[in-house]
XYZ file of C-alpha atoms in Angstrom:
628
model
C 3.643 -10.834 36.704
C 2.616 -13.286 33.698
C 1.256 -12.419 31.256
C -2.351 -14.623 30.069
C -2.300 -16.199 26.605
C -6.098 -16.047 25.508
C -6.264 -17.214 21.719
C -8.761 -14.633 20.180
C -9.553 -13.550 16.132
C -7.706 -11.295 14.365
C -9.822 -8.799 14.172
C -9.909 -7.904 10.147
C -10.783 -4.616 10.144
C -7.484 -3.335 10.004
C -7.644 -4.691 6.268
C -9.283 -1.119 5.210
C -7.053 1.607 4.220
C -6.353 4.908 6.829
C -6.107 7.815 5.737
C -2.920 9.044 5.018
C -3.300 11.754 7.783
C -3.211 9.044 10.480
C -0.036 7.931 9.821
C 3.006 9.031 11.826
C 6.538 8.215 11.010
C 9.717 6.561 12.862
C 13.144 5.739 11.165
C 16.780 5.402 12.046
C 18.319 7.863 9.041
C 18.491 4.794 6.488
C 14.827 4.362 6.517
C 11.591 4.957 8.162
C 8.221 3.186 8.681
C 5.067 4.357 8.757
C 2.874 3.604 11.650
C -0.969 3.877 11.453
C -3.403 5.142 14.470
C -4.262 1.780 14.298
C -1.123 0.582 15.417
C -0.307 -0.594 11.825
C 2.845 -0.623 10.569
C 1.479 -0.636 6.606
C 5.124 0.990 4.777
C 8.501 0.151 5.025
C 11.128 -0.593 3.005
C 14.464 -2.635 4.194
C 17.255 -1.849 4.192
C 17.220 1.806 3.198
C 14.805 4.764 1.784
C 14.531 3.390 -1.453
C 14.900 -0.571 -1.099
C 12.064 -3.065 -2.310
C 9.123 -2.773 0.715
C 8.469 -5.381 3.321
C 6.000 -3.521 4.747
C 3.769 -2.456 2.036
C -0.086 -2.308 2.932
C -0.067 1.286 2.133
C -0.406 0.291 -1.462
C -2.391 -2.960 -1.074
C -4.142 -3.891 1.795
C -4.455 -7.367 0.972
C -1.295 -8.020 -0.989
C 1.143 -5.702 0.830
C 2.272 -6.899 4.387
C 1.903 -5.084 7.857
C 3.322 -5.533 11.129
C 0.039 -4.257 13.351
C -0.429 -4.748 17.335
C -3.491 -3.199 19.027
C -6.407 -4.395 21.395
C -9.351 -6.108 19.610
C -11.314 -3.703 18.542
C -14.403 -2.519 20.603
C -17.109 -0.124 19.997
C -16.303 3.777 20.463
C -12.754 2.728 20.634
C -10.553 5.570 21.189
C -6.952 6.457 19.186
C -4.380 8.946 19.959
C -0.583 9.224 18.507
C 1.922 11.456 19.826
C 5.765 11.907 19.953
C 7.598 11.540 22.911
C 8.700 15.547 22.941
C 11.236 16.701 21.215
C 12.177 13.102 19.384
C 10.425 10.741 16.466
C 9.629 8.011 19.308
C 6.358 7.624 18.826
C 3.243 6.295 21.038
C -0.203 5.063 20.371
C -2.690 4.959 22.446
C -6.099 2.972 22.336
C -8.366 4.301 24.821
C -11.451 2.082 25.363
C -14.226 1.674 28.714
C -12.066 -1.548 30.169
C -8.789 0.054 29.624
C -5.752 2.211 28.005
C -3.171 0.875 26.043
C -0.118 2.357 24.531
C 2.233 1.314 22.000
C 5.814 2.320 22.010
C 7.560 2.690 18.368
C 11.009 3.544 17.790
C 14.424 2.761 15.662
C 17.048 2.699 17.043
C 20.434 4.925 15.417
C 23.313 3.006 15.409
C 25.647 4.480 12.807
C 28.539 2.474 13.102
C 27.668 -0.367 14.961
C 25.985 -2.477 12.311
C 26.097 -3.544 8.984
C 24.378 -1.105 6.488
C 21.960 -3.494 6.195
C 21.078 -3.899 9.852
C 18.035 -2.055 11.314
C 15.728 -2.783 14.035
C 11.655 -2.086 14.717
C 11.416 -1.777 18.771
C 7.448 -1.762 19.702
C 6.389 -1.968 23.261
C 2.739 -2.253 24.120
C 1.573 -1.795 27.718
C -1.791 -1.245 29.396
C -1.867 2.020 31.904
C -5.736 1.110 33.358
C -7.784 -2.032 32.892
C -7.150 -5.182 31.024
C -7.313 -5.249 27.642
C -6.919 -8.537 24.492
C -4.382 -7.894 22.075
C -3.874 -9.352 18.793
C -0.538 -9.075 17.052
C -0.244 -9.798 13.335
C 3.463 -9.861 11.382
C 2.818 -10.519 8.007
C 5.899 -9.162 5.835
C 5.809 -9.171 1.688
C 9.166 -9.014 0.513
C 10.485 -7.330 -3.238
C 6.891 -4.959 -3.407
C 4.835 -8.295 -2.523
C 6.548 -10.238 -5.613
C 9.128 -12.597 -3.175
C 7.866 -15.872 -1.159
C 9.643 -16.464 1.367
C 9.545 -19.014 4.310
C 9.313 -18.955 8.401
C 11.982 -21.025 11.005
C 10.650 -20.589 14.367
C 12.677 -20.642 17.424
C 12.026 -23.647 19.885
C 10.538 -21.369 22.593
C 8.039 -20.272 19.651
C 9.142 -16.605 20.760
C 11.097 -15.961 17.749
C 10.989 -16.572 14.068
C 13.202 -15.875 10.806
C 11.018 -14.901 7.433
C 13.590 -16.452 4.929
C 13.389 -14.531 1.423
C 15.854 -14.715 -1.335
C 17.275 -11.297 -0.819
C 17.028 -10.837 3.038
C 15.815 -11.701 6.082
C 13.777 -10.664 8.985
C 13.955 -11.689 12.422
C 11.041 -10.735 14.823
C 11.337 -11.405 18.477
C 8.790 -11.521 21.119
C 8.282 -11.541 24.889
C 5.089 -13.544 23.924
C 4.450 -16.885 21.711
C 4.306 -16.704 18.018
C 2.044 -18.882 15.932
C 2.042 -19.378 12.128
C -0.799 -18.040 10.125
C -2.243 -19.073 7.011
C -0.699 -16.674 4.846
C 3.052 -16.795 5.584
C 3.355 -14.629 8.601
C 3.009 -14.973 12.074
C 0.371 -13.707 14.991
C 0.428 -13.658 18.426
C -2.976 -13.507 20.980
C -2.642 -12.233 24.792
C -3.763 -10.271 27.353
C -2.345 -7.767 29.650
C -3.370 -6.292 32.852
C -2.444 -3.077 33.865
C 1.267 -2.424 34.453
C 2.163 -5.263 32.503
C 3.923 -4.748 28.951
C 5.141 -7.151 25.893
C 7.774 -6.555 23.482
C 8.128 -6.955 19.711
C 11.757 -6.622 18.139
C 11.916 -6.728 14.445
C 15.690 -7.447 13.018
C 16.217 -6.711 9.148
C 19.892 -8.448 7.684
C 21.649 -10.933 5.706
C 20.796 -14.002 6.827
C 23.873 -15.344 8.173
C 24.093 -12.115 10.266
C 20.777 -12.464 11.756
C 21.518 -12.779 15.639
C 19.186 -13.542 18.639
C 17.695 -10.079 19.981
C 17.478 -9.846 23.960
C 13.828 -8.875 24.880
C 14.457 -7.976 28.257
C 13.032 -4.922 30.340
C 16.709 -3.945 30.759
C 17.559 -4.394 27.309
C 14.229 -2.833 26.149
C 15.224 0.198 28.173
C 18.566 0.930 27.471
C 17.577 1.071 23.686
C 15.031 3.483 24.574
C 16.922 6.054 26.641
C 19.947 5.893 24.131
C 17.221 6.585 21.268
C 15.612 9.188 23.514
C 18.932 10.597 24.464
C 20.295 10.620 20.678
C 16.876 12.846 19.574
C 16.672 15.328 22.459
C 20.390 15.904 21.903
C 20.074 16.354 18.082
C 17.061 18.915 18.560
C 18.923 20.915 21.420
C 20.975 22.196 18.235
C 17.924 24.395 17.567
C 18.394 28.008 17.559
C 15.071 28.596 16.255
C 12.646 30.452 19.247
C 10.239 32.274 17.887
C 6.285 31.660 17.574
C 5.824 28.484 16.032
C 8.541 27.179 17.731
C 6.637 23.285 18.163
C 5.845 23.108 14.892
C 9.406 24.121 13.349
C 10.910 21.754 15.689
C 8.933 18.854 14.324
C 9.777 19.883 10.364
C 13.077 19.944 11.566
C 13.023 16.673 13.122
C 11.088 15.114 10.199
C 13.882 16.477 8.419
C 16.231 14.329 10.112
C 14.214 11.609 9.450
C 14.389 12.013 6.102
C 18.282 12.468 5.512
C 20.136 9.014 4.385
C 22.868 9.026 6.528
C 25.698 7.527 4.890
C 25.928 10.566 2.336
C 23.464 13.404 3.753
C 21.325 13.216 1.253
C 17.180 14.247 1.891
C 14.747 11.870 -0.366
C 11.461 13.973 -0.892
C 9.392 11.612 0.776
C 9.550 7.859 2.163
C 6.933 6.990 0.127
C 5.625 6.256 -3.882
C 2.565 5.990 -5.495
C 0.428 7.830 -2.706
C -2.144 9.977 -5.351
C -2.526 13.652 -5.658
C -6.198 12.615 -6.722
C -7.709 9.737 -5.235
C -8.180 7.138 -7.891
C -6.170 9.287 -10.725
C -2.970 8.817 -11.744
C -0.514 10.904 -10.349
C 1.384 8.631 -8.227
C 4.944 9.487 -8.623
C 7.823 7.819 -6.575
C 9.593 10.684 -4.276
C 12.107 8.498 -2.234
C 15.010 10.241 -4.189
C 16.597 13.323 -4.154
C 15.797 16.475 -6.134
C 18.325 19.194 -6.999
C 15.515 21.453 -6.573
C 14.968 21.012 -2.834
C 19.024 22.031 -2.558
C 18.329 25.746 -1.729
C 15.918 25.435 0.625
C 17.480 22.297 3.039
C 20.153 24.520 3.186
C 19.049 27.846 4.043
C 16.540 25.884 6.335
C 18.755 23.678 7.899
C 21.564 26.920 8.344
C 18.729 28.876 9.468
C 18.047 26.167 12.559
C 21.483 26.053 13.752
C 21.830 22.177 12.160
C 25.358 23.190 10.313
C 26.839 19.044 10.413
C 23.566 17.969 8.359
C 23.693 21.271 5.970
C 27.538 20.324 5.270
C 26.782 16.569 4.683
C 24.190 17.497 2.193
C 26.223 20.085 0.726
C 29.325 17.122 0.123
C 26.552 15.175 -1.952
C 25.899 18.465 -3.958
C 29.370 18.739 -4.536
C 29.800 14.940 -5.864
C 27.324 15.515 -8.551
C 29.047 18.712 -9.798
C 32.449 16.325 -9.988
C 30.875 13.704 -11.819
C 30.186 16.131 -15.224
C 32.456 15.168 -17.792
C 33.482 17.916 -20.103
C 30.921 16.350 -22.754
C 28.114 16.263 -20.903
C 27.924 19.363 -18.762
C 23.648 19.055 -17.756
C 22.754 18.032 -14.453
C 20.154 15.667 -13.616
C 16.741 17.159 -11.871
C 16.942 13.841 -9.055
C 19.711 11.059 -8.511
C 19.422 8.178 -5.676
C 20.481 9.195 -2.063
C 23.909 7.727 -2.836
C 23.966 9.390 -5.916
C 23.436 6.643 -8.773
C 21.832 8.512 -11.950
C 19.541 5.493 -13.411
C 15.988 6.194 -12.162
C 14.159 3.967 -14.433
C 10.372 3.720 -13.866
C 8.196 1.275 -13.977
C 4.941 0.040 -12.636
C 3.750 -2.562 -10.293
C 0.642 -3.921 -11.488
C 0.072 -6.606 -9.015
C -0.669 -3.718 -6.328
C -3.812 -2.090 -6.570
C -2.500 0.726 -4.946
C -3.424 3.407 -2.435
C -7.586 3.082 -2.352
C -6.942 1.918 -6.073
C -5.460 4.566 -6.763
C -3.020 2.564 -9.817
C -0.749 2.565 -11.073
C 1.860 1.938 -8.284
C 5.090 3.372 -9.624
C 8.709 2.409 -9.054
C 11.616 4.884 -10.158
C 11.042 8.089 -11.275
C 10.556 8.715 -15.296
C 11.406 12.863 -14.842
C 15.299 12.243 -13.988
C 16.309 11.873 -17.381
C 13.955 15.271 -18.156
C 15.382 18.986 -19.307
C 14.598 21.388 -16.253
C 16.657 24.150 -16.571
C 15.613 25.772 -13.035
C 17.402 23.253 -11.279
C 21.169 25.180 -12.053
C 19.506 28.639 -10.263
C 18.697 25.843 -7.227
C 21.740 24.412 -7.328
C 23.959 27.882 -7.108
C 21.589 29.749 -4.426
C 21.994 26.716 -2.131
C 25.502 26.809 -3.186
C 25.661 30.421 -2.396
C 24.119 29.956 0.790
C 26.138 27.625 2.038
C 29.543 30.061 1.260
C 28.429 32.212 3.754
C 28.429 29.667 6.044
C 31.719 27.442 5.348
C 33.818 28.365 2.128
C 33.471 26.161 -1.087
C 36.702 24.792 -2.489
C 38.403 26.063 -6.162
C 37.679 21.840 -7.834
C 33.953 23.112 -6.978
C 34.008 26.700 -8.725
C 35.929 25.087 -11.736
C 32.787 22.975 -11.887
C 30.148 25.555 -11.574
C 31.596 27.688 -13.990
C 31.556 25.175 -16.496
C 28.181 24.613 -15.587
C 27.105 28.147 -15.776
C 29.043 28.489 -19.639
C 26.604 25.765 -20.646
C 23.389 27.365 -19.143
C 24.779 30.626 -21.183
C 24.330 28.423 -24.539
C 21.094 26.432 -23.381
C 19.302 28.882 -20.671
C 16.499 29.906 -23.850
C 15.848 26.298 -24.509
C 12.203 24.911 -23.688
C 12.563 22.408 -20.793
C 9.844 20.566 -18.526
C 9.839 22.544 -15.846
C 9.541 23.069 -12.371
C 6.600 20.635 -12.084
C 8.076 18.093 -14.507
C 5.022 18.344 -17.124
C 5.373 15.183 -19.386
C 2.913 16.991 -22.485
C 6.001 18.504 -23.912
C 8.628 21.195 -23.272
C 7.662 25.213 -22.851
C 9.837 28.060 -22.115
C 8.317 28.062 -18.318
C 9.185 31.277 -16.914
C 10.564 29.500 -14.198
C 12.968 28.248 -15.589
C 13.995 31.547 -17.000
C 13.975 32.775 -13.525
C 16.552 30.398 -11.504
C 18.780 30.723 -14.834
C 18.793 34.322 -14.000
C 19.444 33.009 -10.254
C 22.242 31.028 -11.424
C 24.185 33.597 -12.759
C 23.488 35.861 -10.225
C 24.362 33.636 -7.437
C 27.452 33.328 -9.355
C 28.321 36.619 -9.712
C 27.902 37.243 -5.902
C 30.185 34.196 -5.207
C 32.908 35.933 -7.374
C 32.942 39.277 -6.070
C 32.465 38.015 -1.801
C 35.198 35.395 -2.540
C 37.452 37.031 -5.340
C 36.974 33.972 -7.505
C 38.101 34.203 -11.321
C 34.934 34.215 -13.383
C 34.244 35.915 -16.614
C 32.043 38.052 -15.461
C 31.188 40.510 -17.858
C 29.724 37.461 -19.641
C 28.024 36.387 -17.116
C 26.985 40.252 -17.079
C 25.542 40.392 -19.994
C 23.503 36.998 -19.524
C 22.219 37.887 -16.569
C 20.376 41.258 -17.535
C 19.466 39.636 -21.139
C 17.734 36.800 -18.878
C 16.092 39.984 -16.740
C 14.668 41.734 -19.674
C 13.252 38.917 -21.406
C 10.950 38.136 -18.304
C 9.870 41.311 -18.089
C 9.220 41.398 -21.315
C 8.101 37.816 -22.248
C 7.247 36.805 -18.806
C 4.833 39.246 -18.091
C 0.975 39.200 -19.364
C -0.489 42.908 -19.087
C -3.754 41.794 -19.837
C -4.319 39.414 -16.634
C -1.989 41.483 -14.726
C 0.331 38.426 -13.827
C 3.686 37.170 -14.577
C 2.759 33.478 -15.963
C 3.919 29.770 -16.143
C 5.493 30.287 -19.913
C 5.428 32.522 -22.346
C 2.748 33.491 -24.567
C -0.048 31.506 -21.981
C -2.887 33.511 -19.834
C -1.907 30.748 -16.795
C -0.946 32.028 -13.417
C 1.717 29.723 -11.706
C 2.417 29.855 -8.497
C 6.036 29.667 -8.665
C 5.834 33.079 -9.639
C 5.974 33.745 -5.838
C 9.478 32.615 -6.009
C 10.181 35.822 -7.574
C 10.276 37.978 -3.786
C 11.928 34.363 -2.160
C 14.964 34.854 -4.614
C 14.936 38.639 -4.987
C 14.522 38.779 -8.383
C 12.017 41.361 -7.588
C 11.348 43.788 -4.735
C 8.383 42.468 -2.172
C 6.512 45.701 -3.354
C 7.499 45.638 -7.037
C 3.597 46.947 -8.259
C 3.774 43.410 -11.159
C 5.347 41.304 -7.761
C 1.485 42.724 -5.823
C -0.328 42.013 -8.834
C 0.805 38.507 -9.719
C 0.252 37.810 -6.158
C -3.293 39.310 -6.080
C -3.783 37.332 -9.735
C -2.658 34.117 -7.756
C -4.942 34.568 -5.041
C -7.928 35.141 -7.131
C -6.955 31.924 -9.868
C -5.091 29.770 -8.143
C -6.307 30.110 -4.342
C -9.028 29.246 -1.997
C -8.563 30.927 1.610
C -5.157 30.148 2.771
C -4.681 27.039 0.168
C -2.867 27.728 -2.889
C -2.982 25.490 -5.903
C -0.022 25.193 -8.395
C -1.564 26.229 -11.482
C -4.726 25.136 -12.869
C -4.448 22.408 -15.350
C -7.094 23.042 -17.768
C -4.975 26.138 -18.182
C -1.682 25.522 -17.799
C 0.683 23.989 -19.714
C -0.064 20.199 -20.608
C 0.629 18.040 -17.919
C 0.095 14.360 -19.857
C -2.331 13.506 -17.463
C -5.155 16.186 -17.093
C -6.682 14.967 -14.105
C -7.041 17.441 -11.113
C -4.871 17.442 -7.769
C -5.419 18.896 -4.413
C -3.503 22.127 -3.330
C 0.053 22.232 -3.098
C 1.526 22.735 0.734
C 4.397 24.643 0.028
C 2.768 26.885 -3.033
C 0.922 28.312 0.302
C 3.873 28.326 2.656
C 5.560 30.698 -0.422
C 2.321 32.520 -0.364
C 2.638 33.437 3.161
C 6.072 34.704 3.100
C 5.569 36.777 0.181
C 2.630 38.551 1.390
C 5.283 38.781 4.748
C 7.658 40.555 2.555
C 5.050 42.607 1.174
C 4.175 44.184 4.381
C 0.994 42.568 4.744
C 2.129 41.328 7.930
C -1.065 40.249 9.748
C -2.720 38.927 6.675
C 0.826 36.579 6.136
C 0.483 35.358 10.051
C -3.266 34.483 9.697
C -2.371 32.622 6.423
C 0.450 30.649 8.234
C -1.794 30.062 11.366
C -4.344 28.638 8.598
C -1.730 26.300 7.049
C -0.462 25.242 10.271
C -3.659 23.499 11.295
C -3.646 21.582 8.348
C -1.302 19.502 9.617
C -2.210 16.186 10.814
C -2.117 15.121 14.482
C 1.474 15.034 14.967
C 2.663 17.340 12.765
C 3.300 16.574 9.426
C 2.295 17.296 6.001
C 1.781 15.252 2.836
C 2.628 17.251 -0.548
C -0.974 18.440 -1.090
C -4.261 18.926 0.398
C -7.528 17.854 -0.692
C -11.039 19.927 -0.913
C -12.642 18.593 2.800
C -8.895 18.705 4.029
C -7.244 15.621 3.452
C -3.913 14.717 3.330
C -2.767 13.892 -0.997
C 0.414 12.482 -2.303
C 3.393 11.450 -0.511
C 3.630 11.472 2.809
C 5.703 13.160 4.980
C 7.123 15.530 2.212
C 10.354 17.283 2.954
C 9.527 19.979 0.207
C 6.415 20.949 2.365
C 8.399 21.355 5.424
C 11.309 22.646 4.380
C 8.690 25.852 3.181
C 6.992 25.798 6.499
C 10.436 26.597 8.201
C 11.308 29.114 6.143
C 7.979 30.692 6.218
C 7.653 30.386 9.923
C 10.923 32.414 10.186
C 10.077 34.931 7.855
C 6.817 35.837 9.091
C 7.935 35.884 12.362
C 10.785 38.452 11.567
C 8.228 40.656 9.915
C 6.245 40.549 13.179
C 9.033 41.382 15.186
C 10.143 44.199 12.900
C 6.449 45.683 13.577
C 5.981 45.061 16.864
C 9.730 45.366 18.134
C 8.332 45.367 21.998
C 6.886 41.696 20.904
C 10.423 40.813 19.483
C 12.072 37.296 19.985
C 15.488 36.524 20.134
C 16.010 34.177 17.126
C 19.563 33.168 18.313
């Protein structure tokens, strides 16, 4: 059937900003985009994680760029967004009184079959009842919205090149394009139901950009061998247990979130989203922390997902080789391929997320001291030797590593949440040291490994003592974020996650009582509280942090308190927004905060899924799953 060209306004609404909640995610593990309930494509940045944005209305609605389709907007307009199951193809649906649209996103993976800088946006909108008007807007802003660039249109006017200095896009379309008046391109049309048109966005050098076929057939063979790639990766799953859905989608969000080419996880696709709506903390998380080592790994073990653990675990091992025998400290982040210069800077052109300035580029806190980071680095190390054994060039590495943290373990440092008021001996800190060098210890004994370990002995229990000693604040009842402070930290639950101390330990149920009465509000658990705490450099307040509450769960799991840890979990669960996925914090009516999705947050909610759900098996053992 043809399809009806009927010019119409663009309808201008869509120059508001959503709520990060309504935001789902697609990506072909080199980047992602973020697509609105709208129908909005508002962040993306070409050709990988942490490339310059094209898409970048997330941070400036008028400045930014989008890539939106949806029907012209009518009153008591409906909106829906849900996966396709078990894969990150995702479909929106407007549901109005003259009819139901949906629109089809997806990227395609094809490692090894393009150039690295070669990635495709497939979107497919259809109507299912009625007839609806559609308005389709591409309107990229290259560099973070500092690049002009120009348009070359196609003779059939169904395709068009955005010419920039650094790269081009290509967008082709089963329906005429038309030039705007600000430097992108719109289409108007109408479809009837069981009609469709088709929108294929090609990123590349310029001389590589080729004509896309638009094509039903073409169309649908991308889409089953996108389909076919995600069910397949998700069969790997050995997870079956209670909140199997949900663990599934962390898991495939995840995926989304590795960098392909070296297995490297960034924290989040994102920067500059706020932990406090018009405040400053707008940090830039599309790198790669040391700190989230342990837990990808014992998560992505734990699921069955050994090929993505070992990729990860080859970038771990890089870093460790690049330490020169003068410079033995790690960094706390480096780039998904690995580069150490994280220089920030901010973008004061953008206005940022509902204002929210400034927008931030690089991340200041990689050239920080944050001593925790070496306990990280050998538990995920540790965890991984049970799995696959680590070679001899690695050990020589981590025990030089571990004979500098025996020099430098008593050292103030910034900490776990990367304060920038000044350093404090966090207590922390002082626990992953102690991590470190037990981690170590077990590595040498399980694996017969030369180590000296009656040093590493010695520094272990001196670490021990001094937490108990220094660590712990009899008057509040509650180990604390550094010594000599009255602040409760929540990383203090980390204590039962590494088995520093026993579940039951009576200090290990009164910090976590302390933390619940400070630092909590039902099942949401804040990280400290910052007119308390050690200086941040900003003072401003922030919503609760996701995985603080995940830990909070699986401690009070450990603890015995079985029922009370599932009813927390089931709490935090439906915080999530309508497909799934988490930001890093949560505001006071519920709101999705900061960066968005953030790996940290669901890497917690698969290990506390699977912890809790052990504890309910060991006490009801005629309810018991099999796991795998």
């Amino acid at each position: 059937m043809a399809i009806d060209s009927q010019p119409t306004t663009l309808n201008r609404s869509a120059n508001g900003y959503l709520p990060i909640e309504d935001y789902a995610v697609i990506g072909d593990l080199h980047t992602v985009a973020l697509v609105g309930k709208n129908g909005s494509v508002d962040w993306c940045c070409l050709p990988r994680f942490d490339s310059p944005s094209v898409f970048g209305a997330l941070l400036d609605t008028q400045k930014g760029g989008r890539f939106r389709i949806a029907p012209i907007e009518t009153p008591n307009m409906g909106h829906k967004q849900i996966y396709l199951p078990e894969t990150n193809i995702l479909i929106t649906r407007f549901l109005t009184i003259d009819g139901v649209a949906e629109i089809t996103d997806f990227m395609p993976i094809k490692r090894g079959k393009r150039s690295h800088r070669q990635h495709h946006i497939v979107r497919s909108v259809s109507v299912v009842r009625g007839s609806l008007s559609f308005d389709m807007v591409c309107q990229p802003a290259f560099n973070y919205a500092r690049d002009a660039h120009t348009l070359t249109f196609a003779d059939d006017r169904e395709g068009v090149i955005f010419h920039s200095q650094s790269m081009c896009l290509a967008l082709v379309s089963s329906v005429p394009l038309q030039a705007n008046d600000e430097g992108g391109v719109e289409a108007h049309f109408v479809l009837h139901q069981g009609q469709s048109a088709r929108f294929i966005l090609e990123s590349t050098n310029c001389d590589e950009i080729a004509p896309q076929d638009h094509s039903e057939a073409h169309y649908r063979a991308e889409f089953n061998e996108t389909m076919a790639y995600w069910q397949s990766w998700l069969a790997q799953c050995q997870y079956q247990g209670r909140w199997r859905e949900m663990v599934q989608r962390s898991a495939l969000v995840l995926k989304l979130l590795t960098y392909a080419p070296t297995g490297a996880i960034v924290a989040a696709p994102t920067t500059s989203l706020p932990e406090t709506l018009g405040g400053a903390r707008n940090w830039d998380y599309r790198y790669t922390w040391l700190r989230d080592a342990a837990f990808s790994l014992y998560s992505l073990l734990t699921l069955g997902f050994t090929q993505e653990a070992e990729a990860f675990m080859g970038w771990l091992d890089t870093r460790c080789h690049e330490l020169k025998n003068n410079e033995m400290m790690l960094q706390p982040m480096y780039t998904i391929d690995g580069k150490h210069d994280l220089s920030e800077l901010t973008l004061d052109h953008l206005e940022g997320y509902k204002k929210s300035s400034p927008v931030r580029i690089g991340n200041g806190a990689y050239s920080q001291v944050q001593l925790d980071i070496y306990g990280e680095l050998m538990d995920a190390i540790y965890i991984y030797n049970q799995y696959a054994s680590i070679s001899y060039d690695l050990w020589e590495n981590l025990c030089r590593l571990l004979n500098w943290l025996k020099d430098n373990w008593q050292k103030p440092d910034e900490g776990i949440w990367e304060v920038r008021g000044g350093p404090k001996p966090f207590v922390h800190s002082r626990l992953m040291s102690w991590v470190a060098f037990d981690r170590g210890l077990r590595l040498a004994r399980h694996r017969g490994l030369p180590a000296p370990v009656d040093t590493w002995t010695r520094t272990s229990a001196q670490i021990y003592q001094e937490i108990m000693s220094k660590g712990w604040n009899e008057k509040i009842g509650s180990f604390v974020q550094y010594y000599g402070s009255d602040a409760v930290d929540a990383s203090s639950l980390l204590m039962v996650l590494t088995k520093f101390a026993g579940p039951t330990d009576p200090r290990i149920l009164s910090t976590i009582q302390r933390i619940q009465r400070d630092l909590s509000s039902d099942s949401l658990v804040h990280r400290y509280h910052p007119k308390k705490a050690a200086p941040d450099g900003l003072g401003s307040t922030e919503g609760t942090f996701s995985p603080c509450s995940f830990w909070m769960a699986e401690a009070l799991a450990r603890a015995g308190r079985v029922q009370e840890a599932r009813l927390m979990l089931e709490k935090m669960l439906s915080y999530a927004n309508h497909v799934g996925l988490y930001a890093e914090e949560i505001g006071p009516t519920g709101e999705a905060l900061g960066n968005f999705p953030q790996a940290f947050t669901h890497l917690s909610l698969i290990t506390a899924c699977y912890s809790v759900d052990q504890a309910l098996n060991r006490t009801h053992p005629a309810q018991s799953r099999t796991f795998f």
